mmCIF file with all atom_site columns, C-alpha atoms in Angstrom:
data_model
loop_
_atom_site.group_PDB
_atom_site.id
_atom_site.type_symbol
_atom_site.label_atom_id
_atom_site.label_alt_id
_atom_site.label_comp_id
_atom_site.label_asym_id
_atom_site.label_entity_id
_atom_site.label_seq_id
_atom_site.pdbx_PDB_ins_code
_atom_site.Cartn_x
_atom_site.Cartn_y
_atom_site.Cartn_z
_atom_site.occupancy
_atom_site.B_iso_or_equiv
_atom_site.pdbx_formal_charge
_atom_site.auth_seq_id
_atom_site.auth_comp_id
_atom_site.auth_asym_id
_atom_site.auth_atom_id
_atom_site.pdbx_PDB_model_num
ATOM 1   C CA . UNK A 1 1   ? 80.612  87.064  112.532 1.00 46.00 ? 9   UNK A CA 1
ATOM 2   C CA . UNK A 1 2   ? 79.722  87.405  116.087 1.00 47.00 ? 10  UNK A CA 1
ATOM 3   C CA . UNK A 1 3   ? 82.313  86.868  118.890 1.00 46.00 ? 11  UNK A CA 1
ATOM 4   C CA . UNK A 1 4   ? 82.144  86.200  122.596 1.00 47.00 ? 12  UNK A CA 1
ATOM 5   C CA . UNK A 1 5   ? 83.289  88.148  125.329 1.00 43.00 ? 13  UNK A CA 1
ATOM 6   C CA . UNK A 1 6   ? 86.467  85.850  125.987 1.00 50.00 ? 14  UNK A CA 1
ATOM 7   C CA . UNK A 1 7   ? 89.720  86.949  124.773 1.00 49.00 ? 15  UNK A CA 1
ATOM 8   C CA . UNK A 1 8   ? 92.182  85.502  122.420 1.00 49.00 ? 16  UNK A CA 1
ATOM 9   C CA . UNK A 1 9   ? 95.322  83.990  124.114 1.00 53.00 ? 17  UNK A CA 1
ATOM 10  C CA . UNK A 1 10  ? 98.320  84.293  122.226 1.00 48.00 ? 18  UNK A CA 1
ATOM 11  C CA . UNK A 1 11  ? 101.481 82.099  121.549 1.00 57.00 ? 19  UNK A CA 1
ATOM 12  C CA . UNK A 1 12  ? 102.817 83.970  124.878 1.00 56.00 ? 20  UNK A CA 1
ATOM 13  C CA . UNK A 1 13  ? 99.770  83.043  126.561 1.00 57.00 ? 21  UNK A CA 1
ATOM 14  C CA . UNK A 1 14  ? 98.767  86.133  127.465 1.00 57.00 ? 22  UNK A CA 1
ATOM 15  C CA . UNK A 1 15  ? 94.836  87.396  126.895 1.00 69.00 ? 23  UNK A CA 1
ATOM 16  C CA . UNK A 1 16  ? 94.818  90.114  124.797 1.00 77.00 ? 24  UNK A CA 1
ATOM 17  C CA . UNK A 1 17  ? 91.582  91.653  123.623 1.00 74.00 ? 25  UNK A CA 1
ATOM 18  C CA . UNK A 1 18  ? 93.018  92.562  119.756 1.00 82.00 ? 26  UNK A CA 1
ATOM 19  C CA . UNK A 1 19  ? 94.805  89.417  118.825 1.00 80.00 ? 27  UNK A CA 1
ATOM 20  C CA . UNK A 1 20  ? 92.085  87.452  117.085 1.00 79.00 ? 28  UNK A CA 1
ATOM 21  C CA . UNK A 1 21  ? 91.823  90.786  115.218 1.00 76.00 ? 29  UNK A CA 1
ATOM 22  C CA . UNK A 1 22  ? 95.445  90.686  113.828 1.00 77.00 ? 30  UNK A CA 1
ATOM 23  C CA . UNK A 1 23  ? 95.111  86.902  113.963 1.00 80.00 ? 31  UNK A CA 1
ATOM 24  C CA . UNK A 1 24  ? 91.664  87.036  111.245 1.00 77.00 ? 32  UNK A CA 1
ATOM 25  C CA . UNK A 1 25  ? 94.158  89.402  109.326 1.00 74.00 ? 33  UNK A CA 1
ATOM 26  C CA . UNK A 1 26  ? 96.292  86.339  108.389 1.00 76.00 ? 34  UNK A CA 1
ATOM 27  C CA . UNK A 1 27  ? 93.762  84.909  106.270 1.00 82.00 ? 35  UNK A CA 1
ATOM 28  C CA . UNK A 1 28  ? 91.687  88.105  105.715 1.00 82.00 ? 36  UNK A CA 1
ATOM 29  C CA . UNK A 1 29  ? 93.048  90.343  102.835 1.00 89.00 ? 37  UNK A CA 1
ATOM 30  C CA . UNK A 1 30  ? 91.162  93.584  101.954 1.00 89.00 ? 38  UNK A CA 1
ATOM 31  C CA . UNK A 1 31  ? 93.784  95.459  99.876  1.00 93.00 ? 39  UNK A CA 1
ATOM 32  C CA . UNK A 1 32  ? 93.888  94.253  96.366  1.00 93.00 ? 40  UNK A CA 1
ATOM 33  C CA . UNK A 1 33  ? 96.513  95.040  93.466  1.00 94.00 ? 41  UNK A CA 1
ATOM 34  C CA . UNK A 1 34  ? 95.466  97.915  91.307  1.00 91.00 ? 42  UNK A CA 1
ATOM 35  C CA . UNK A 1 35  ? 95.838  95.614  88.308  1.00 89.00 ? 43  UNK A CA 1
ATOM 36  C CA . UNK A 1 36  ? 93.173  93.103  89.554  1.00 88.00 ? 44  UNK A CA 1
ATOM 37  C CA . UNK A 1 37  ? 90.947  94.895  87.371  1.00 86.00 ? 45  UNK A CA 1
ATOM 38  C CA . UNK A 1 38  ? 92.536  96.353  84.514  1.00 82.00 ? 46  UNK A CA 1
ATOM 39  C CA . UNK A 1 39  ? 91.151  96.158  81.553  1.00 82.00 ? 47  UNK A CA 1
ATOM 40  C CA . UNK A 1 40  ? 94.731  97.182  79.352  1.00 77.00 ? 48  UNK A CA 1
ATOM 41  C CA . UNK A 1 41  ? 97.453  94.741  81.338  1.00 74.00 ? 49  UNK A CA 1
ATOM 42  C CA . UNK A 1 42  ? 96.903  91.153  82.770  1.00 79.00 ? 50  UNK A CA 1
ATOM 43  C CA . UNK A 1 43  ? 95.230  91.154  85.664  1.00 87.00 ? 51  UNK A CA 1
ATOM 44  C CA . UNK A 1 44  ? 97.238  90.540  89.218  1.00 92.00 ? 52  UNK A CA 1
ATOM 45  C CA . UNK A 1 45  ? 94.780  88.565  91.666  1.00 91.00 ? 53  UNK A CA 1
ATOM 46  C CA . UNK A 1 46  ? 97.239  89.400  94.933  1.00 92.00 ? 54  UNK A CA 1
ATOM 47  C CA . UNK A 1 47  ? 95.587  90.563  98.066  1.00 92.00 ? 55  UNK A CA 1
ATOM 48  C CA . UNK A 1 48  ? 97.504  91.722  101.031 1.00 92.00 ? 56  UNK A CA 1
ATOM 49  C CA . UNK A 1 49  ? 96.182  92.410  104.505 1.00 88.00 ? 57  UNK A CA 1
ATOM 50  C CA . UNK A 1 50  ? 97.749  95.816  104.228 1.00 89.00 ? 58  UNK A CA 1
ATOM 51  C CA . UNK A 1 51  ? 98.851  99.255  102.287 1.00 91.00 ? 59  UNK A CA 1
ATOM 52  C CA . UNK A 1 52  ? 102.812 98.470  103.143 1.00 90.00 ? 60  UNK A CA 1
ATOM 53  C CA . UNK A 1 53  ? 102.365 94.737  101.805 1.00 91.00 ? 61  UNK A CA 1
ATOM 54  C CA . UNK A 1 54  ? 100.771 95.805  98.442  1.00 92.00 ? 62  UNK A CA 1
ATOM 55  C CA . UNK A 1 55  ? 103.527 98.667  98.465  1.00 90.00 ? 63  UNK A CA 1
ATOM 56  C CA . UNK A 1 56  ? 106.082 96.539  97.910  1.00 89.00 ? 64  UNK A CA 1
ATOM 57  C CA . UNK A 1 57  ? 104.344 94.092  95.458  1.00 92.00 ? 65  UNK A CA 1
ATOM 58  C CA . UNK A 1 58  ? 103.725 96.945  93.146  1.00 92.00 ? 66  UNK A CA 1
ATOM 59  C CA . UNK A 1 59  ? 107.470 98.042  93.196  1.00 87.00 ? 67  UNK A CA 1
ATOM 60  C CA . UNK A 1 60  ? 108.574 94.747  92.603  1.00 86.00 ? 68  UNK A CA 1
ATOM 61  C CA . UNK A 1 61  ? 106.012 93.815  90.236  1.00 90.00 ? 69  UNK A CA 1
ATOM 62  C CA . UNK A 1 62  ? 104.671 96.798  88.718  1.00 90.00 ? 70  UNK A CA 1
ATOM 63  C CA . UNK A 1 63  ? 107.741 99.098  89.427  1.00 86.00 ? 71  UNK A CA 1
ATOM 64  C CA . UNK A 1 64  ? 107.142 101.262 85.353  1.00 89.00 ? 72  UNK A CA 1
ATOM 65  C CA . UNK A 1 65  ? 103.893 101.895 86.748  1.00 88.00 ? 73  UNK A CA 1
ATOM 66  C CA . UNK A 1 66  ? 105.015 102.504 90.349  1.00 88.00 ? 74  UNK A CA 1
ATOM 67  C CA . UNK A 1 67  ? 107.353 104.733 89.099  1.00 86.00 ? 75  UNK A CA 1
ATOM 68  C CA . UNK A 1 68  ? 104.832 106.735 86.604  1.00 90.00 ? 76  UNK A CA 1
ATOM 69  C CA . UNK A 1 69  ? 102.144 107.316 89.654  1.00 89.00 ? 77  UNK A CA 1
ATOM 70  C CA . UNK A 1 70  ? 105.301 108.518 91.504  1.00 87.00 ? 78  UNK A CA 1
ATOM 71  C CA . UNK A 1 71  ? 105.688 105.883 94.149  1.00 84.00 ? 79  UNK A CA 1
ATOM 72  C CA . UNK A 1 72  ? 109.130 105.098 94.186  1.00 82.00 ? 80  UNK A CA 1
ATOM 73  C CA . UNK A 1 73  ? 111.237 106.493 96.919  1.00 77.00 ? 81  UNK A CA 1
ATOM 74  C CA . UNK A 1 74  ? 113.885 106.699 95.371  1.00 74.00 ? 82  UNK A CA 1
ATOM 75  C CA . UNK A 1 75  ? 116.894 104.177 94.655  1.00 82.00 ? 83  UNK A CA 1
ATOM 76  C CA . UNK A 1 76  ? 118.969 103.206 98.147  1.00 89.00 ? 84  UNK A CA 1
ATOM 77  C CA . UNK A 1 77  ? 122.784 103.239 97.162  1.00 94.00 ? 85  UNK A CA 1
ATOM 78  C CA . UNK A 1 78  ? 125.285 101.876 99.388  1.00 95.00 ? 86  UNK A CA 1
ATOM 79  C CA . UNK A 1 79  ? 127.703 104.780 100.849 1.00 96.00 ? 87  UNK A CA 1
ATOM 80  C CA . UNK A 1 80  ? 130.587 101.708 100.592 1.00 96.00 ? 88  UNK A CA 1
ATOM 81  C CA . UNK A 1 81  ? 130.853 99.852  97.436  1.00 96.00 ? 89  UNK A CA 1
ATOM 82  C CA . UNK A 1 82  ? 128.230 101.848 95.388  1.00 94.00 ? 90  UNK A CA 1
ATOM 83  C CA . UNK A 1 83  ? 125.629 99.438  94.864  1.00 93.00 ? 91  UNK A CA 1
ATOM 84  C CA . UNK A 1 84  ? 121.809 100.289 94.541  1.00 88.00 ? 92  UNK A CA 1
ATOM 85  C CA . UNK A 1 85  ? 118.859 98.609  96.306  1.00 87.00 ? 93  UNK A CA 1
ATOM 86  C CA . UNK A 1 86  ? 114.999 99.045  95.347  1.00 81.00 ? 94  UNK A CA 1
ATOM 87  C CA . UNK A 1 87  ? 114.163 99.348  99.262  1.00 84.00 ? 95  UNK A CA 1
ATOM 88  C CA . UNK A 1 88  ? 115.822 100.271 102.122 1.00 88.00 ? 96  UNK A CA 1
ATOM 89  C CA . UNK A 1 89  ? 115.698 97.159  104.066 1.00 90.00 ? 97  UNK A CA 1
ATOM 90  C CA . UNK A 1 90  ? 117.649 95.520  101.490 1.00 92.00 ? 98  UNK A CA 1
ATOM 91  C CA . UNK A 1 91  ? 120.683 98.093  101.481 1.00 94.00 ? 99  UNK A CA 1
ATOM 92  C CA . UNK A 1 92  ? 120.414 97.714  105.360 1.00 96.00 ? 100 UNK A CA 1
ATOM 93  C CA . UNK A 1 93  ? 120.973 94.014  104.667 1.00 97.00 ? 101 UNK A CA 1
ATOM 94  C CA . UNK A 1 94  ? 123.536 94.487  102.493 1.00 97.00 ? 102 UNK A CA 1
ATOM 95  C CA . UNK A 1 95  ? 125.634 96.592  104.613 1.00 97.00 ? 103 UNK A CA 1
ATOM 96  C CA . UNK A 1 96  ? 124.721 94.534  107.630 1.00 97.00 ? 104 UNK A CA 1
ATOM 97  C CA . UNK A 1 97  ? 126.003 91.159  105.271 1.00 97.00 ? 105 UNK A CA 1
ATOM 98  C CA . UNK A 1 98  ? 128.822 92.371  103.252 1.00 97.00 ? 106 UNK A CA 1
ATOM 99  C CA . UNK A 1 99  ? 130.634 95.588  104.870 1.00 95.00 ? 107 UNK A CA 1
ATOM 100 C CA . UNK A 1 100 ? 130.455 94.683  108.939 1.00 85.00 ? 108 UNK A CA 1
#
């Protein structure tokens, strides 16, 4: 790929020099699920553009195998009603929703 010296204008219209970067990120994805190769379960063909994306797929896909590598952070339970989230944003959510 070569590029020119002009810079990408955004949706604000401003030139900024890394936004065809993080644009070329939308349809570039480099991290691929650990089961995209496995020999032992059926194999996952997601890609993600990064570590946090695939992260999340593998807890909510793979969580027993998340959970045996140890990368879980632990269950999110809700200080007001007792409910428990996989993630963190979705207990925010929850309490943001349900107990304003």
């Amino acid at each position: 790929m070569s590029y020119n010296n002009t810079y990408y204008n955004d949706s604000s219209g401003t030139q900024d020099p890394n936004a065809e970067w993080k644009h070329l990120r939308v349809h570039v994805k480099p991290v691929v699920c650990p089961f995209m190769f496995s020999p032992i379960t059926p194999q996952c063909d997601r890609r993600t553009a990064g570590q946090g994306d695939m992260k999340r797929h593998v807890l909510a896909h793979h969580r027993a195998w998340a959970e045996r590598k140890g990368l879980v952070d632990g269950e999110h339970v809700c200080p007001h009603c007792g409910d428990d989230f996989t993630r963190s944003d979705n207990l925010t959510r929850h309490i943001r929703n349900t107990h304003r």
